[in-house]
Coordinates of C-alpha atoms and ligand atoms in Angstrom, one line a residue:
X1 CA -4.8 -24.8 -8.4
X2 CA -5.9 -26.6 -11.5
X3 CA -3.5 -27.2 -14.4
X4 CA -5.2 -28.2 -17.7
X5 CA -2.8 -29.8 -20.1
X6 CA -3.2 -29.5 -23.9
X7 CA -4.8 -32.4 -25.7
X8 CA -1.5 -32.9 -27.5
X9 CA 0.6 -33.0 -24.3
X10 CA 2.8 -36.1 -24.1
X11 CA 3.6 -38.1 -20.9
X12 CA 7.0 -36.5 -20.5
X13 CA 5.5 -33.0 -20.5
X14 CA 2.9 -34.0 -18.0
X15 CA 5.6 -35.4 -15.7
X16 CA 7.6 -32.2 -15.9
X17 CA 4.6 -30.3 -14.7
X18 CA 3.9 -32.8 -11.9
X19 CA 7.5 -32.5 -10.8
X20 CA 7.3 -28.7 -10.8
X21 CA 4.1 -28.8 -8.7
X22 CA 5.6 -31.3 -6.2
X23 CA 8.7 -29.1 -5.9
X24 CA 6.4 -26.1 -5.1
X25 CA 5.0 -28.1 -2.2
X26 CA 1.7 -29.2 -3.8
X27 CA 0.2 -32.7 -3.7
X28 CA -1.0 -33.5 -7.1
X29 CA -4.2 -35.4 -8.1
X30 CA -4.2 -36.4 -11.7
X31 CA -7.2 -37.1 -13.8
X32 CA -6.4 -38.7 -17.1
X33 CA -9.3 -38.1 -19.5
X34 CA -9.7 -39.7 -22.9
X35 CA -8.3 -36.5 -24.6
X36 CA -7.0 -34.3 -21.8
X37 CA -5.1 -34.6 -18.6
X38 CA -6.1 -32.3 -15.6
X39 CA -3.8 -31.9 -12.6
X40 CA -5.4 -30.7 -9.4
X41 CA -2.7 -29.3 -7.0
X42 CA -3.5 -28.7 -3.4
X43 CA -1.7 -27.7 -0.2
X44 CA 1.1 -25.2 -1.0
X45 CA 1.6 -21.6 0.0
X46 CA -0.6 -19.1 -1.7
X47 CA 2.2 -16.8 -3.0
X48 CA 3.1 -18.7 -6.1
X49 CA 3.2 -17.3 -9.6
X50 CA 0.9 -19.2 -11.9
X51 CA 2.9 -18.0 -14.9
X52 CA 5.8 -20.3 -13.9
X53 CA 3.5 -23.2 -14.9
X54 CA 1.8 -21.5 -17.8
X55 CA 5.1 -21.3 -19.7
X56 CA 5.8 -25.0 -19.4
X57 CA 5.3 -27.0 -22.7
X58 CA 2.1 -28.8 -23.0
X59 CA 0.2 -26.6 -20.5
X60 CA -3.0 -25.1 -21.7
X61 CA -4.4 -23.2 -18.8
X62 CA -3.7 -22.7 -15.1
X63 CA -6.4 -21.6 -12.6
X64 CA -5.7 -20.4 -9.1
X65 CA -8.4 -21.7 -6.7
X66 CA -7.2 -20.2 -3.4
X67 CA -6.9 -16.4 -3.0
X68 CA -3.3 -15.0 -2.7
X69 CA -4.4 -13.0 0.3
X70 CA -5.4 -14.8 3.6
X71 CA -6.1 -12.2 6.3
X72 CA -8.1 -10.0 4.0
X73 CA -10.2 -12.9 2.6
X74 CA -13.8 -13.4 3.6
X75 CA -13.1 -16.8 5.0
X76 CA -10.8 -15.3 7.7
X77 CA -13.9 -13.6 9.3
X78 CA -17.0 -14.8 7.5
X79 CA -19.3 -12.6 9.7
X80 CA -17.5 -9.4 8.5
X81 CA -15.4 -6.9 10.3
X82 CA -17.1 -4.1 12.3
X83 CA -14.9 -1.2 13.3
X84 CA -16.1 0.6 16.4
X85 CA -15.0 4.1 17.4
X86 CA -15.0 5.6 20.8
X87 CA -18.1 7.8 20.1
X88 CA -20.1 4.6 19.2
X89 CA -19.9 5.0 15.5
X90 CA -19.5 1.6 13.8
X91 CA -18.3 1.0 10.3
X92 CA -19.3 -2.3 8.7
X93 CA -22.5 -2.6 10.8
X94 CA -26.0 -1.7 9.9
X95 CA -25.5 2.1 9.7
X96 CA -24.0 3.5 6.5
X97 CA -21.4 6.0 7.9
X98 CA -21.1 9.2 5.9
X99 CA -17.8 11.0 6.0
X100 CA -17.8 14.5 4.5
X101 CA -15.9 17.7 4.4
X102 CA -13.6 19.7 2.1
X103 CA -11.0 18.2 -0.1
X104 CA -8.4 20.3 1.7
X105 CA -8.4 22.2 5.0
X106 CA -8.0 25.8 3.9
X107 CA -8.8 27.9 7.0
X108 CA -10.4 27.8 10.4
X109 CA -13.5 29.5 9.1
X110 CA -13.8 27.3 6.0
X111 CA -13.5 24.1 8.0
X112 CA -15.7 25.0 11.0
X113 CA -18.5 26.3 8.7
X114 CA -18.6 23.1 6.6
X115 CA -18.1 20.8 9.6
X116 CA -21.2 22.3 11.3
X117 CA -23.3 21.9 8.2
X118 CA -22.3 18.3 7.4
X119 CA -22.7 17.3 11.0
X120 CA -26.3 18.7 11.1
X121 CA -27.0 16.9 7.9
X122 CA -26.0 13.5 9.5
X123 CA -22.3 13.0 8.6
X124 CA -20.5 11.1 11.3
X125 CA -16.9 11.9 10.2
X126 CA -15.1 15.0 9.0
X127 CA -12.8 14.6 6.1
X128 CA -10.1 17.1 5.1
X129 CA -6.7 16.9 3.6
X130 CA -3.8 18.3 5.6
X131 CA -1.1 16.7 3.4
X132 CA -2.3 16.8 -0.2
X133 CA -1.0 14.6 -3.0
X134 CA -1.3 16.9 -6.0
X135 CA -0.6 16.1 -9.6
X136 CA 1.3 19.3 -10.0
X137 CA 4.1 20.4 -7.5
X138 CA 2.9 24.0 -8.0
X139 CA -0.7 23.3 -6.6
X140 CA -1.6 23.8 -3.0
X141 CA 0.1 21.1 -0.9
X142 CA -1.9 21.4 2.3
X143 CA -1.6 23.2 5.6
X144 CA 0.0 20.3 7.4
X145 CA 0.0 20.3 11.2
X146 CA -2.1 23.4 11.4
X147 CA -4.8 21.6 9.4
X148 CA -4.6 18.6 11.7
X149 CA -5.2 20.8 14.8
X150 CA -8.2 22.4 13.1
X151 CA -9.7 19.1 12.1
X152 CA -9.4 17.8 15.7
X153 CA -11.0 20.9 17.1
X154 CA -13.8 21.0 14.6
X155 CA -14.4 17.2 15.0
X156 CA -14.7 17.5 18.7
X157 CA -16.9 20.5 18.5
X158 CA -19.4 19.0 16.1
X159 CA -19.1 15.3 17.3
X160 CA -17.5 14.1 14.2
X161 CA -14.7 11.5 13.8
X162 CA -11.7 12.9 11.9
X163 CA -10.2 11.3 8.7
X164 CA -7.2 12.7 6.9
X165 CA -4.6 11.4 4.4
X166 CA -1.2 10.1 5.4
X167 CA 1.2 10.4 2.5
X168 CA 4.5 9.1 4.0
X169 CA 5.8 7.2 7.0
X170 CA 7.2 10.3 8.8
X171 CA 3.6 11.8 8.9
X172 CA 2.1 8.8 10.9
X173 CA 3.4 10.0 14.3
X174 CA 2.5 13.6 13.6
X175 CA -1.1 12.6 12.7
X176 CA -1.9 10.0 15.3
X177 CA -2.9 12.5 18.1
X178 CA -5.3 14.3 15.8
X179 CA -7.1 11.8 13.6
X180 CA -9.4 8.8 14.1
X181 CA -8.8 7.3 10.7
X182 CA -5.7 7.4 8.6
X183 CA -6.5 7.6 4.9
X184 CA -4.1 6.1 2.4
X185 CA -4.7 7.8 -1.0
X186 CA -5.1 6.1 -4.4
X187 CA -1.6 7.1 -5.3
X188 CA -0.1 5.4 -2.3
X189 CA -2.1 2.1 -2.5
X190 CA 1.1 0.3 -3.4
X191 CA 3.5 2.2 -1.2
X192 CA 4.3 -1.0 0.6
X193 CA 6.7 0.6 3.1
X194 CA 3.9 3.0 4.2
X195 CA 1.4 0.1 4.4
X196 CA 3.9 -2.0 6.5
X197 CA 4.3 0.9 9.0
X198 CA 0.5 1.3 9.2
X199 CA 0.3 -2.4 10.1
X200 CA 2.1 -1.4 13.4
X201 CA -0.4 1.3 14.2
X202 CA -3.5 0.7 16.3
X203 CA -5.8 3.0 14.6
X204 CA -8.2 2.3 11.6
X205 CA -6.8 2.8 8.1
X206 CA -9.0 3.7 5.1
X207 CA -7.2 2.3 2.1
X208 CA -8.2 3.7 -1.3
X209 CA -8.1 1.7 -4.5
X210 CA -5.3 2.9 -6.9
X211 CA -6.4 4.4 -10.2
X212 CA -5.1 1.4 -12.1
X213 CA -5.4 -1.3 -9.4
X214 CA -7.4 -4.5 -9.6
X215 CA -9.5 -5.6 -6.7
X216 CA -7.0 -8.4 -6.0
X217 CA -4.2 -5.8 -5.8
X218 CA -6.3 -3.7 -3.4
X219 CA -6.8 -6.7 -1.2
X220 CA -3.1 -7.6 -1.3
X221 CA -2.3 -4.1 -0.2
X222 CA -4.8 -4.4 2.7
X223 CA -3.0 -7.7 3.5
X224 CA 0.2 -5.7 4.2
X225 CA -1.6 -3.7 6.9
X226 CA -3.4 -6.8 8.4
X227 CA -0.2 -8.8 8.4
X228 CA 1.4 -6.2 10.6
X229 CA -1.4 -6.8 13.2
X230 CA -3.7 -3.9 12.4
X231 CA -7.0 -5.5 11.6
X232 CA -8.9 -2.2 11.4
X233 CA -8.8 -1.6 7.6
X234 CA -11.6 0.0 5.6
X235 CA -11.4 -0.3 1.8
X236 CA -12.5 2.4 -0.6
X237 CA -13.5 2.6 -4.2
X238 CA -12.7 6.0 -5.6
X239 CA -12.9 5.5 -9.4
X240 CA -10.4 4.0 -11.7
X241 CA -8.9 5.3 -14.9
X242 CA -10.5 4.0 -18.1
X243 CA -10.8 5.2 -21.7
X244 CA -13.9 7.3 -20.7
X245 CA -13.1 11.0 -20.5
X246 CA -16.5 12.5 -19.5
X247 CA -15.8 11.8 -15.9
X248 CA -12.5 12.3 -14.1
X249 CA -12.4 8.6 -13.2
X250 CA -14.9 5.7 -13.8
X251 CA -16.7 4.9 -10.6
X252 CA -16.7 1.1 -10.3
X253 CA -19.8 0.4 -8.3
X254 CA -19.4 -3.3 -8.9
X255 CA -16.3 -3.2 -6.7
X256 CA -18.6 -2.9 -3.7
X257 CA -20.4 -6.2 -3.9
X258 CA -17.3 -7.9 -5.2
X259 CA -15.2 -6.8 -2.2
X260 CA -18.1 -7.9 0.1
X261 CA -17.9 -11.3 -1.5
X262 CA -14.1 -11.6 -1.4
X263 CA -13.3 -9.9 1.9
X264 CA -14.7 -9.3 5.4
X265 CA -13.4 -5.7 5.4
X266 CA -15.9 -2.8 5.3
X267 CA -16.2 -1.1 1.9
X268 CA -16.5 2.7 1.4
X269 CA -17.4 4.6 -1.8
X270 CA -16.0 7.9 -2.7
X271 CA -18.2 9.3 -5.6
X272 CA -16.4 12.7 -5.4
X273 CA -13.1 11.4 -6.8
X274 CA -15.0 8.6 -8.6
X275 CA -16.7 11.1 -10.9
X276 CA -14.9 14.4 -10.5
X277 CA -18.1 16.3 -11.2
X278 CA -20.5 17.8 -8.7
X279 CA -23.6 16.9 -10.8
X280 CA -22.7 13.2 -10.8
X281 CA -21.8 12.8 -7.1
X282 CA -25.3 12.3 -5.8
X283 CA -26.4 9.6 -8.3
X284 CA -23.2 7.6 -7.7
X285 CA -23.6 8.0 -3.9
X286 CA -27.2 6.7 -4.2
X287 CA -26.0 3.8 -6.3
X288 CA -23.2 3.0 -3.8
X289 CA -25.6 2.8 -0.9
X290 CA -28.0 0.6 -3.0
X291 CA -25.0 -1.6 -3.9
X292 CA -24.2 -2.1 -0.2
X293 CA -21.5 0.4 0.7
X294 CA -20.7 0.5 4.4
X295 CA -19.6 4.1 4.3
X296 CA -19.4 7.1 1.9
X297 CA -16.6 9.7 1.6
X298 CA -17.9 12.9 0.1
X299 CA -16.3 16.3 -0.6
X300 CA -18.4 19.3 0.5
X301 CA -17.4 23.0 0.4
X302 CA -19.3 26.1 1.3
X303 CA -17.9 27.9 -1.7
X304 CA -16.7 25.2 -4.1
X305 CA -15.9 27.6 -6.9
X306 CA -13.2 29.1 -4.7
X307 CA -11.9 25.8 -3.3
X308 CA -8.2 25.4 -3.3
X309 CA -8.5 21.8 -4.5
X310 CA -11.3 19.7 -6.2
X311 CA -13.9 22.4 -6.2
X312 CA -15.7 21.0 -9.3
X313 CA -16.5 17.8 -7.5
X314 CA -17.4 19.4 -4.1
X315 CA -21.0 19.5 -3.2
X316 CA -22.7 22.7 -1.9
X317 CA -23.9 22.1 1.7
X318 CA -27.5 22.2 0.5
X319 CA -26.8 19.5 -2.1
X320 CA -25.2 17.4 0.6
X321 CA -28.2 17.8 2.9
X322 CA -30.6 16.8 0.1
X323 CA -28.4 13.8 -0.8
X324 CA -28.5 12.7 2.9
X325 CA -32.3 12.8 2.7
X326 CA -32.3 10.6 -0.4
X327 CA -29.9 8.2 1.1
X328 CA -32.1 7.9 4.2
X329 CA -34.8 6.6 1.9
X330 CA -32.6 4.2 -0.1
X331 CA -30.7 2.6 2.8
X332 CA -33.7 0.8 4.4
X333 CA -34.5 -0.8 1.0
X334 CA -31.2 -2.7 1.3
X335 CA -31.5 -3.3 5.1
X336 CA -29.3 -0.4 6.2
X337 CA -29.7 2.8 8.0
X338 CA -28.3 6.4 7.8
X339 CA -27.9 8.6 10.8
Ligands
PEP1 C1 -8.7 12.9 -1.3 O1 -9.5 12.2 -0.7 O2 -8.8 14.2 -1.3 C2 -7.8 12.3 -2.3 C3 -6.7 12.9 -2.7 O3 -8.2 11.1 -2.8 P1 -7.6 10.1 -3.8 O4 -6.4 9.5 -3.1 O5 -8.7 9.1 -4.0 O6 -7.2 10.8 -5.1
MN2 MN1 -10.0 15.7 -3.2

């Protein structure tokens, strides 16, 4: 950490800051310039609050140098994390893994029809909500266990991994026999009790960025899961809330290369929730692959206008198949491949 003192700071004020740093466990290296004193502090734990120093008199600026997360940081595994599934699919490797399916599982027929189509188009995982986090308590809340059973059956039939959202701790045990990836939704990114429990699980977790979360907060949430011993975490950008109203959320494509710089964890892009509009999903999916996404999460429905949730952002199967063709052309330009 670097503490830059104000030009007007006197020796007493500088000493108070030095004492604070020593108390926090830092060793302090002082540079006394002609006008300004700089204190370089090294060696303490990462979980300090820089504001405790910023408020001391005579302090101008405080800069954190080391990241507050350790296990999620790129330096923990500079080569990057690759998550391998039993059917040979790898997330974080050369292939960009496409996960597709309806927002919610509605019926056997709905799920199996869409599963077959997305599988034929090249998806490697089937998505579908069994437990739905809805903004209104009166909206469809998901079919629960029945949906999980259908997902597993359809996944096995069409050689697709299964990903579905876990909303609370009690659902983890229920879901484990049926899913290959446990999705933590945007609304639960900082449900720390849930994250801690997922740290005990030995199954990959896809952690979505909260609608108002910084990337540092996303990585600190991932740290909860990693700290519990579950190293199979996949991150996901799904749009954040900004002042723009044209789209449902603002898809932050820059999160992809930033996460790749800061972390070794694979990064997914969800342009469906990222835009909320069917007509904007394909461009954002193409941009995500070009920006280096390791996986995509895309909502597809055979009859989106009649979907029980998120129909407006769900692609028709033909649109999805066309998008896959486009992605197959873009991926090699950035050294990647699509099934
Ligand atoms: C979903 O994937 O259907 C979902 C609810 O996502 P999010 O948590 O990003 O809103
Ligand atoms: Mn959805």
